[in-house]
XYZ file of C-alpha atoms in Angstrom:
669
model
C 75.088 62.737 190.763
C 77.349 61.703 187.925
C 79.173 64.331 185.970
C 77.273 65.298 182.827
C 78.822 63.798 179.780
C 80.598 65.940 177.236
C 78.377 68.013 174.992
C 79.591 68.039 171.372
C 81.019 71.274 170.072
C 78.433 72.920 167.801
C 81.274 74.249 165.703
C 82.255 70.711 164.749
C 80.389 70.516 161.427
C 81.328 66.868 160.886
C 79.560 65.742 164.061
C 75.793 65.417 163.902
C 74.152 65.894 167.296
C 71.783 63.051 166.438
C 74.797 60.751 166.145
C 75.564 61.387 169.805
C 72.213 61.787 171.464
C 69.938 59.655 169.328
C 66.297 60.397 168.651
C 62.858 59.165 169.683
C 61.871 61.246 172.683
C 65.022 60.952 174.825
C 66.271 64.509 175.317
C 69.870 65.642 175.782
C 68.956 66.892 179.264
C 67.865 63.417 180.292
C 70.963 61.809 178.833
C 73.201 64.314 180.638
C 72.129 62.768 183.939
C 73.688 59.459 183.026
C 77.419 58.662 183.109
C 77.677 57.670 179.454
C 80.803 58.134 177.382
C 80.047 60.194 174.261
C 79.661 57.975 171.212
C 79.293 58.543 167.523
C 77.941 56.226 164.864
C 81.467 55.887 163.460
C 82.488 54.122 166.675
C 80.362 51.142 165.638
C 82.966 50.364 162.982
C 85.752 50.231 165.562
C 84.255 47.179 167.241
C 83.166 45.298 164.149
C 84.630 41.797 163.805
C 87.763 41.198 161.782
C 87.424 39.175 158.602
C 89.969 36.929 156.899
C 88.632 36.634 153.329
C 90.687 33.559 152.424
C 89.521 31.730 155.525
C 85.914 32.775 154.848
C 86.100 31.455 151.266
C 87.649 28.170 152.427
C 84.955 27.673 155.053
C 82.255 28.551 152.529
C 83.545 26.101 149.892
C 83.703 23.295 152.443
C 80.186 24.062 153.660
C 78.634 23.987 150.173
C 80.753 21.005 149.041
C 81.648 22.662 145.731
C 81.849 20.361 142.706
C 84.188 22.471 140.592
C 83.889 22.870 136.815
C 86.621 24.007 134.380
C 89.277 24.095 137.085
C 92.007 23.765 134.451
C 91.479 27.225 132.937
C 94.501 29.497 133.381
C 96.531 32.230 131.666
C 99.353 30.790 129.539
C 100.752 33.948 127.955
C 101.876 37.426 128.963
C 98.872 38.818 127.042
C 100.072 42.440 126.904
C 103.622 41.915 128.191
C 103.374 44.302 131.158
C 106.617 44.123 133.154
C 108.260 45.747 136.165
C 111.864 45.944 137.364
C 112.634 44.227 140.665
C 116.253 44.953 141.609
C 118.387 43.771 138.746
C 115.735 41.546 137.190
C 112.628 42.068 135.083
C 109.457 40.501 136.418
C 106.964 39.374 133.778
C 103.245 38.637 134.178
C 103.804 34.877 133.900
C 106.351 35.108 136.729
C 103.717 36.788 138.919
C 101.203 34.075 138.058
C 103.595 31.250 138.986
C 104.456 32.934 142.282
C 100.776 33.456 143.099
C 100.010 29.816 142.304
C 102.866 28.624 144.512
C 101.709 30.739 147.458
C 97.981 30.038 147.235
C 97.840 26.554 145.757
C 95.297 27.813 143.213
C 95.732 28.315 139.479
C 93.463 31.382 139.338
C 91.511 33.775 141.521
C 88.086 32.402 140.537
C 86.425 29.015 140.512
C 82.879 27.803 140.023
C 80.720 24.705 140.136
C 77.664 23.188 141.791
C 77.200 23.779 145.519
C 74.637 22.734 148.101
C 72.737 24.812 150.672
C 70.991 22.152 152.674
C 68.740 20.399 150.178
C 68.997 23.203 147.645
C 71.470 23.109 144.740
C 72.945 26.253 143.216
C 75.725 27.328 140.880
C 78.450 28.907 143.009
C 81.096 31.343 141.754
C 83.895 32.236 144.188
C 86.727 34.773 144.029
C 89.645 34.048 146.392
C 91.747 36.950 147.692
C 94.738 34.650 148.248
C 95.432 34.482 144.498
C 96.597 37.819 143.109
C 94.379 39.699 145.605
C 91.303 38.250 143.928
C 91.932 40.385 140.859
C 89.704 40.126 137.825
C 91.152 38.963 134.509
C 90.188 36.950 131.467
C 89.981 33.646 133.330
C 87.887 35.036 136.174
C 85.561 36.733 133.687
C 85.212 33.606 131.566
C 84.408 31.483 134.611
C 81.636 33.855 135.662
C 80.124 33.693 132.167
C 80.356 29.898 132.261
C 78.772 29.840 135.726
C 75.846 32.009 134.612
C 75.287 29.832 131.536
C 75.425 26.665 133.658
C 72.847 28.106 136.071
C 70.658 29.017 133.107
C 70.874 25.529 131.566
C 70.244 23.732 134.850
C 67.564 26.129 136.084
C 69.524 26.758 139.282
C 70.118 29.870 141.402
C 73.419 31.707 140.957
C 75.508 32.644 144.006
C 78.718 34.672 143.731
C 80.969 35.093 146.755
C 84.391 36.425 147.652
C 86.802 39.365 147.674
C 88.474 41.210 144.818
C 90.939 44.082 144.491
C 89.587 45.020 141.055
C 90.664 44.481 137.461
C 94.123 42.936 137.084
C 96.507 45.607 135.819
C 98.627 43.053 133.947
C 95.776 42.411 131.483
C 94.890 46.065 130.882
C 91.769 46.448 128.690
C 91.552 42.678 128.176
C 90.829 42.498 131.891
C 88.635 45.587 131.847
C 86.185 44.175 129.302
C 85.450 41.296 131.681
C 83.294 43.776 133.600
C 81.105 44.093 130.515
C 81.017 40.336 129.939
C 80.074 39.598 133.547
C 77.335 42.220 133.701
C 75.916 41.004 130.384
C 76.011 37.362 131.536
C 74.181 38.251 134.741
C 71.601 40.205 132.747
C 71.017 37.277 130.376
C 70.607 34.880 133.312
C 68.072 37.205 134.945
C 66.050 37.635 131.751
C 65.900 33.938 130.890
C 65.266 32.377 134.313
C 63.207 33.091 137.426
C 65.920 31.896 139.783
C 67.663 34.220 142.283
C 71.083 35.734 141.727
C 72.689 36.580 145.086
C 76.047 38.344 145.409
C 78.003 37.925 148.655
C 80.797 40.312 149.667
C 83.465 38.692 151.805
C 86.486 40.907 152.475
C 87.749 43.703 150.236
C 85.603 44.232 147.133
C 86.753 47.021 144.838
C 86.897 48.165 141.224
C 85.849 45.647 138.587
C 83.713 43.312 140.692
C 82.087 46.155 142.627
C 80.880 47.794 139.412
C 79.845 44.781 137.342
C 78.714 41.462 138.778
C 77.884 42.696 142.295
C 75.407 45.602 141.990
C 73.292 43.904 139.295
C 72.426 41.016 141.630
C 68.900 40.559 142.954
C 70.216 40.628 146.506
C 73.546 41.913 147.865
C 74.729 40.272 151.096
C 77.902 41.160 153.002
C 79.836 39.491 155.792
C 80.510 41.895 158.657
C 84.042 43.250 158.411
C 83.865 43.693 154.635
C 84.859 46.874 152.788
C 83.122 47.738 149.533
C 83.452 50.490 146.960
C 84.718 51.377 143.506
C 87.732 53.583 144.249
C 89.892 52.607 147.208
C 90.668 54.872 150.140
C 94.127 55.879 148.908
C 92.804 56.777 145.457
C 90.107 58.982 146.970
C 92.521 60.674 149.373
C 94.934 61.395 146.527
C 92.179 62.938 144.421
C 90.446 64.928 147.168
C 93.548 65.837 149.111
C 92.028 64.928 152.482
C 91.638 61.877 154.680
C 88.682 59.550 154.136
C 86.564 59.288 157.347
C 86.749 56.040 159.269
C 84.409 53.324 158.094
C 83.147 55.290 155.094
C 83.493 52.301 152.766
C 82.741 49.552 155.252
C 79.932 47.132 154.520
C 78.206 48.578 157.562
C 78.272 52.103 156.115
C 77.179 50.746 152.743
C 74.273 49.046 154.484
C 73.178 52.305 156.073
C 73.388 53.938 152.614
C 71.392 50.973 151.185
C 74.177 49.867 148.825
C 74.143 46.532 150.679
C 70.863 44.767 151.462
C 71.767 42.371 154.268
C 74.654 41.931 156.718
C 75.471 38.474 158.090
C 77.702 37.742 161.061
C 79.697 34.828 159.658
C 79.776 32.080 157.032
C 77.514 29.853 159.125
C 74.752 32.462 159.119
C 75.403 33.105 155.427
C 74.809 29.433 154.556
C 71.624 29.368 156.646
C 70.378 32.649 155.130
C 70.957 31.618 151.509
C 69.483 28.186 152.207
C 66.271 29.722 153.534
C 65.954 32.026 150.534
C 66.421 29.161 148.084
C 64.070 26.852 149.996
C 61.132 29.263 149.811
C 58.637 27.825 147.357
C 57.831 29.450 144.024
C 54.523 27.627 143.542
C 51.390 29.519 142.549
C 48.088 28.182 143.805
C 44.901 29.337 145.454
C 45.173 29.487 149.211
C 42.816 27.742 151.571
C 41.078 30.359 153.669
C 41.601 30.437 157.415
C 38.582 30.494 159.693
C 37.783 34.158 160.144
C 38.680 35.192 163.671
C 36.110 36.940 165.809
C 36.959 40.344 167.201
C 38.807 39.934 170.462
C 37.781 41.946 173.494
C 40.978 41.009 175.316
C 43.616 43.543 176.124
C 46.984 42.745 174.675
C 50.480 44.074 174.287
C 53.315 43.848 171.837
C 56.830 43.046 172.944
C 59.762 45.210 171.966
C 63.192 43.589 172.291
C 66.673 45.046 172.045
C 70.047 43.402 171.817
C 73.657 44.532 172.159
C 75.028 47.533 170.317
C 75.843 47.014 166.683
C 74.132 45.377 163.762
C 71.667 42.596 164.422
C 71.966 39.168 162.890
C 69.923 38.954 159.705
C 68.014 35.857 160.787
C 65.643 36.454 163.688
C 66.482 33.220 165.490
C 70.136 34.321 165.699
C 69.478 37.722 167.256
C 70.487 38.304 170.865
C 67.990 39.786 173.336
C 69.288 41.853 176.240
C 66.139 43.830 177.018
C 62.429 43.196 176.539
C 59.592 45.689 177.068
C 55.845 44.941 176.858
C 53.960 47.856 175.331
C 50.207 47.905 176.058
C 48.118 47.887 172.891
C 45.078 49.995 173.681
C 43.314 52.133 171.115
C 42.519 55.532 172.528
C 40.390 56.715 169.624
C 37.434 54.667 170.878
C 37.281 56.743 174.065
C 36.692 59.933 172.100
C 33.351 61.731 172.311
C 33.319 63.032 168.733
C 34.439 61.966 165.287
C 36.985 64.752 165.209
C 38.524 63.742 168.537
C 38.609 60.115 167.417
C 40.459 60.978 164.215
C 42.926 63.174 166.109
C 43.581 60.309 168.522
C 44.323 57.992 165.583
C 46.546 60.606 163.989
C 48.558 61.124 167.182
C 48.930 57.390 167.740
C 50.136 56.837 164.176
C 52.714 59.591 164.624
C 54.030 58.648 168.061
C 52.426 55.469 169.401
C 55.095 52.792 169.868
C 52.362 50.247 170.586
C 51.092 50.314 167.010
C 51.757 47.236 164.914
C 54.513 47.605 162.324
C 55.723 45.708 159.267
C 58.130 43.507 161.229
C 55.316 42.492 163.605
C 53.148 41.500 160.639
C 56.019 39.529 159.095
C 56.414 37.572 162.324
C 52.723 37.040 163.132
C 50.700 37.094 159.899
C 52.877 34.807 157.789
C 53.974 31.232 158.485
C 57.665 32.087 158.007
C 59.818 34.888 156.659
C 63.419 35.574 155.658
C 64.204 39.252 156.366
C 66.139 41.150 153.712
C 67.298 43.785 156.213
C 68.982 44.284 159.583
C 68.384 46.713 162.403
C 71.152 48.466 164.310
C 71.249 49.147 168.052
C 73.130 52.289 169.014
C 72.876 53.376 172.633
C 69.091 53.591 173.200
C 68.165 53.532 169.530
C 66.809 50.518 167.688
C 67.029 51.840 164.138
C 65.523 50.232 161.058
C 65.648 51.318 157.425
C 62.517 53.312 156.568
C 61.485 50.605 154.085
C 62.139 46.922 154.731
C 61.454 43.757 152.747
C 61.310 40.024 153.335
C 60.555 36.771 151.552
C 57.533 35.414 153.436
C 55.450 32.257 153.124
C 51.726 31.856 153.727
C 50.133 28.422 153.371
C 52.901 27.270 151.020
C 52.793 30.359 148.794
C 55.770 32.702 148.844
C 55.316 36.478 148.816
C 57.670 39.406 148.615
C 56.687 41.686 151.489
C 57.675 45.368 151.294
C 56.711 47.922 153.921
C 57.464 51.081 155.852
C 59.125 50.495 159.214
C 59.481 52.933 162.147
C 62.476 52.985 164.495
C 62.405 53.070 168.285
C 64.201 54.461 171.323
C 64.280 52.275 174.435
C 65.271 53.785 177.763
C 64.413 52.486 181.224
C 61.262 50.690 180.124
C 60.088 53.639 178.014
C 59.741 53.105 174.258
C 59.509 56.058 171.887
C 58.818 55.855 168.168
C 60.411 57.583 165.212
C 58.055 57.270 162.194
C 59.346 56.120 158.829
C 60.234 58.912 156.397
C 61.699 57.186 153.337
C 64.529 58.794 151.366
C 65.479 58.172 147.713
C 67.689 55.255 148.740
C 64.732 53.586 150.468
C 62.506 53.883 147.400
C 65.326 52.578 145.202
C 65.636 49.599 147.558
C 61.879 49.017 147.272
C 62.136 49.084 143.471
C 64.959 46.516 143.536
C 62.871 44.255 145.773
C 59.898 44.619 143.405
C 62.198 43.776 140.496
C 63.380 40.666 142.321
C 59.756 39.685 143.015
C 58.953 40.036 139.318
C 61.954 37.915 138.373
C 61.085 35.252 140.948
C 57.390 35.137 139.885
C 56.212 36.301 143.289
C 53.114 38.238 144.371
C 53.766 41.231 146.625
C 52.179 42.333 149.893
C 52.771 46.012 150.654
C 52.464 47.515 154.146
C 52.202 51.305 154.251
C 52.694 53.447 157.355
C 54.355 56.795 156.700
C 53.311 60.398 157.139
C 55.325 61.137 154.012
C 58.728 60.928 152.373
C 61.779 62.555 153.944
C 61.261 66.346 153.575
C 64.897 67.452 153.445
C 67.091 69.302 150.979
C 69.537 66.390 150.970
C 66.748 64.056 149.839
C 65.654 66.525 147.188
C 69.179 66.765 145.794
C 69.440 62.973 145.651
C 66.348 62.759 143.448
C 63.408 62.228 145.820
C 60.751 62.892 143.171
C 62.318 60.535 140.654
C 62.722 57.772 143.246
C 59.073 58.047 144.338
C 57.871 58.010 140.730
C 59.915 54.900 139.937
C 58.490 53.128 142.970
C 54.907 54.072 142.050
C 55.447 52.914 138.459
C 56.987 49.591 139.430
C 54.382 48.797 142.091
C 51.426 49.623 139.839
C 52.766 47.541 136.932
C 53.763 44.390 138.839
C 52.700 41.420 136.644
C 51.607 39.223 139.576
C 48.993 39.755 142.305
C 49.584 42.614 144.751
C 47.865 43.295 148.045
C 48.183 46.748 149.599
C 47.748 46.998 153.360
C 47.387 50.496 154.835
C 48.445 49.687 158.370
C 49.012 53.231 159.637
C 49.309 56.403 157.601
C 49.160 56.448 153.822
C 50.712 59.877 153.563
C 51.269 61.748 150.321
C 53.368 60.409 147.434
C 55.751 58.769 149.885
C 52.874 56.559 151.029
C 51.477 55.996 147.550
C 54.899 54.674 146.492
C 54.137 51.460 148.414
C 50.349 51.462 148.027
C 49.299 50.498 144.506
C 45.510 51.014 144.460
C 43.073 49.299 142.139
C 43.734 45.635 142.834
C 43.187 44.553 146.431
C 43.571 47.133 149.180
C 43.156 46.355 152.877
C 43.047 49.046 155.548
C 43.101 48.814 159.329
C 40.189 50.701 160.847
C 42.726 52.680 162.899
C 44.618 53.874 159.797
C 44.374 57.102 157.822
C 45.058 58.131 154.228
C 45.721 61.667 153.080
C 47.250 63.640 150.241
C 49.419 65.551 152.708
C 50.207 65.242 156.391
C 47.211 66.951 158.139
C 49.258 69.643 159.857
C 50.847 70.544 156.527
C 47.439 70.587 154.864
C 46.049 72.849 157.602
C 49.000 75.222 157.266
C 48.225 75.533 153.540
C 44.482 75.955 154.026
C 44.837 78.594 156.743
C 48.045 80.200 155.438
C 49.767 79.864 158.818
C 53.040 78.238 159.785
C 51.690 76.629 162.974
C 47.996 75.734 162.663
C 45.972 75.327 165.837
C 44.635 72.021 167.127
C 41.154 73.168 166.089
C 42.332 73.875 162.546
C 44.145 70.544 162.268
C 41.144 68.709 163.700
C 38.712 70.253 161.237
C 41.100 69.546 158.370
C 41.478 65.905 159.374
C 37.734 65.439 159.837
C 36.707 66.986 156.537
C 39.464 65.564 154.317
C 37.753 62.138 154.511
C 40.841 60.183 155.576
C 39.367 57.245 157.515
C 39.089 53.653 156.326
C 35.315 54.029 155.959
C 35.807 57.150 153.852
C 38.332 55.508 151.521
C 36.119 52.451 151.172
C 33.143 54.644 150.284
C 35.334 56.249 147.612
C 36.050 52.814 146.128
C 39.742 52.791 147.057
C 39.636 50.190 149.841
C 38.224 46.680 149.503
C 38.474 45.309 153.034
C 38.591 46.983 156.435
C 40.315 44.973 159.178
C 39.532 45.655 162.823
C 42.647 46.767 164.688
C 41.906 45.055 168.002
C 43.472 45.752 171.368
C 44.788 42.184 171.140
C 47.537 42.289 168.451
C 47.195 38.573 167.727
C 43.512 39.065 166.845
C 44.478 41.820 164.392
C 47.110 39.558 162.836
C 44.619 36.694 162.409
C 42.027 38.865 160.687
C 44.660 40.488 158.491
C 45.942 37.066 157.480
C 42.445 36.082 156.365
C 42.074 39.306 154.373
C 45.417 38.795 152.599
C 44.446 35.250 151.603
C 41.124 36.533 150.249
C 42.830 39.358 148.367
C 45.362 36.992 146.811
C 42.720 34.467 145.737
C 40.705 37.235 144.075
C 43.642 37.853 141.710
C 44.956 34.321 141.318
C 45.033 33.090 137.754
C 44.719 36.536 136.141
C 47.388 37.370 133.582
C 49.384 40.625 133.848
C 47.292 42.406 131.228
C 44.058 41.534 133.028
C 45.467 42.624 136.393
C 46.528 46.008 135.064
C 43.317 46.572 133.106
C 41.158 45.808 136.115
C 43.177 48.253 138.224
C 42.860 50.941 135.551
C 39.095 50.415 135.332
C 38.652 50.567 139.097
C 40.636 53.802 139.397
C 38.824 55.535 136.556
C 36.912 58.506 138.031
C 33.341 57.402 138.641
C 31.900 60.934 138.763
C 33.000 62.194 135.344
C 29.893 61.039 133.481
C 27.517 62.382 136.111
C 29.255 65.736 136.310
C 29.446 66.070 132.552
C 25.721 65.321 132.210
C 24.869 67.818 134.954
C 27.052 70.466 133.382
C 25.473 69.929 129.947
C 21.967 70.199 131.423
C 22.793 73.446 133.216
C 24.391 74.873 130.120
C 21.328 73.973 128.015
C 18.892 75.537 130.517
C 20.864 78.757 130.826
C 21.839 79.141 127.174
C 19.023 81.585 126.138
C 19.844 83.930 129.018
C 23.598 83.653 128.650
C 23.494 84.679 125.008
C 22.838 88.266 126.165
C 25.601 88.341 128.794
C 29.259 89.084 128.394
C 31.848 86.684 129.804
C 32.606 89.114 132.633
C 28.931 89.381 133.548
C 28.565 85.603 133.635
C 31.519 85.275 135.989
C 30.228 87.979 138.330
C 26.726 86.477 138.601
C 27.682 82.790 138.725
C 26.519 81.071 141.935
C 29.133 79.491 144.209
C 29.317 75.721 143.975
C 29.857 73.633 147.101
C 32.769 71.202 147.270
C 31.139 67.823 146.530
C 33.795 65.828 148.326
C 33.410 67.781 151.552
C 29.908 69.240 151.463
C 29.801 69.577 155.240
C 32.737 72.013 155.279
C 31.991 75.655 156.119
C 32.311 78.120 153.229
C 35.774 79.717 152.888
C 34.701 82.949 154.565
C 33.522 81.061 157.652
C 36.812 79.178 157.798
C 38.747 82.417 158.103
C 39.852 82.561 154.447
C 39.143 85.076 151.726
C 36.181 83.922 149.571
C 37.170 82.552 146.187
C 35.030 83.305 143.106
C 35.612 80.586 140.577
C 34.031 79.699 137.288
C 31.140 77.284 137.976
C 32.061 75.032 135.082
C 35.545 74.602 136.499
C 34.063 73.943 139.930
C 31.719 71.339 138.449
C 34.643 69.303 137.167
C 37.071 69.827 140.039
C 35.433 67.241 142.286
């Protein structure tokens, strides 16, 4: 037997055990039986590819065949006269500019013009590190403004690309204000056109560019090997008095923190990626319905693939496959003898069943094509995704923004374990940015929801979990174009509602569940225990009315799709339902869409309850005139819970009986 690998020192507070062992059902004891060298997530940065920013820019410009505009612009004066002593001579700003031009062959760090991505034209703005370390000054700022205005006039997308060390010190505040000009120009372009603005990081991107033109883009893409941040490593180390951890400001780390949306391997993949985004149609038309598929009785499976360690290619057809596992897709809830057992089987499968269909499966099998706006990372046995992913997908010629929860997986020796999605503030902020892009690009949205709830951690709370969820709910509910919500697994709590705008068109798989709180948490509240029993959880799940049939009866779900044992059959029926849901909203203006949703979500029981309450009050008024308020409370009959009338009274459920005012009870349903 091989020697057990080193167990991390618990005293090492900087080393998370999850970084070494992974998650998803593979225990440390099992891993100890394998001769594996201890790894940490930081080690992924050690093997990332090197990147020469000047070479990347040159290759990019050749690939897009840039037709440059205003190439003659250059600095002709010292501006502020900043100088430095070099030996016995004084070096002026103009001397630095001439030296930089001689070395690089360029007259400035930035250039712009019209470029081509296949058949698609776009305005391209490039910053070249070879000239003055790609620093930002008046000329670079002016060229970005000119590029944005050109894209606005021509109705073209805007693509910025390159590396920059920050604002050029030799221009002081004159250089600094270019950050304001560039951000304002990008904002004007975004508010006057529906064309994409994509920012590409290629090398070192710091200071001015990183805090102006880059983060305001609709989509932020980075070449692997890039570093990205506002303050550089040396500045941070000087201020904090300690060493910055390896890879902290790499594009890879920024991707994991959701400051970067997509990583691409090289310029070739970058050109293909941008070309696919720009080629996706922006037309708006009714969709021809597919023939509705019959329920399939065939058994099926879904295939889980895994590639080499590291970050996957963004485009699916460029991803390497080293391992492939077929996971049987067989619903166990249909074998249950009671409703409660069936619901518990669904609940357990949603929480841990790797065979369930996820957002990436739907992107690949429901839509005709899709451009993913995310990567996954393979680390040892983990295949980790962000908790919320998005893609630009096409269905019968109509483009959609697709946003959904995505679980991660652990693959070991043919076994696949699942780690459910628990979105953090950064995930909801990503979802909001994707919704904003969809609004700018005039796109409808399809939401896929499958989460037991948002990340319940103190770190998430400190980063503003409540605010992030609220912003996501607000943006999703107010989208000015059609939205289709698909509850594909669990619609759990506010974290699930954040990607499930109700009131327009809502589709739910018949194997899915929706609840205000994860059932075990609900049971712990109801029974005032930390670890509720299976019986308590089962009764809670059964009586909380969480199934697709229950939510449809409540008017929250429009269409129920059969989740068949054959995944392809489920995808076909879901495709038909999405087309139907989109057509039902096509042609409605934003005000009509929102008003219809508001009307549908208005409580339908208020009028009935108010009428009933008034009648009871009128009948009892002569008798109640002779009673005090305390006497009325003590003699008031208990009112059953109208939403769950089959639930045992509180005393039978093991709780203390609650005596509440009947009028309050009347209106609490």
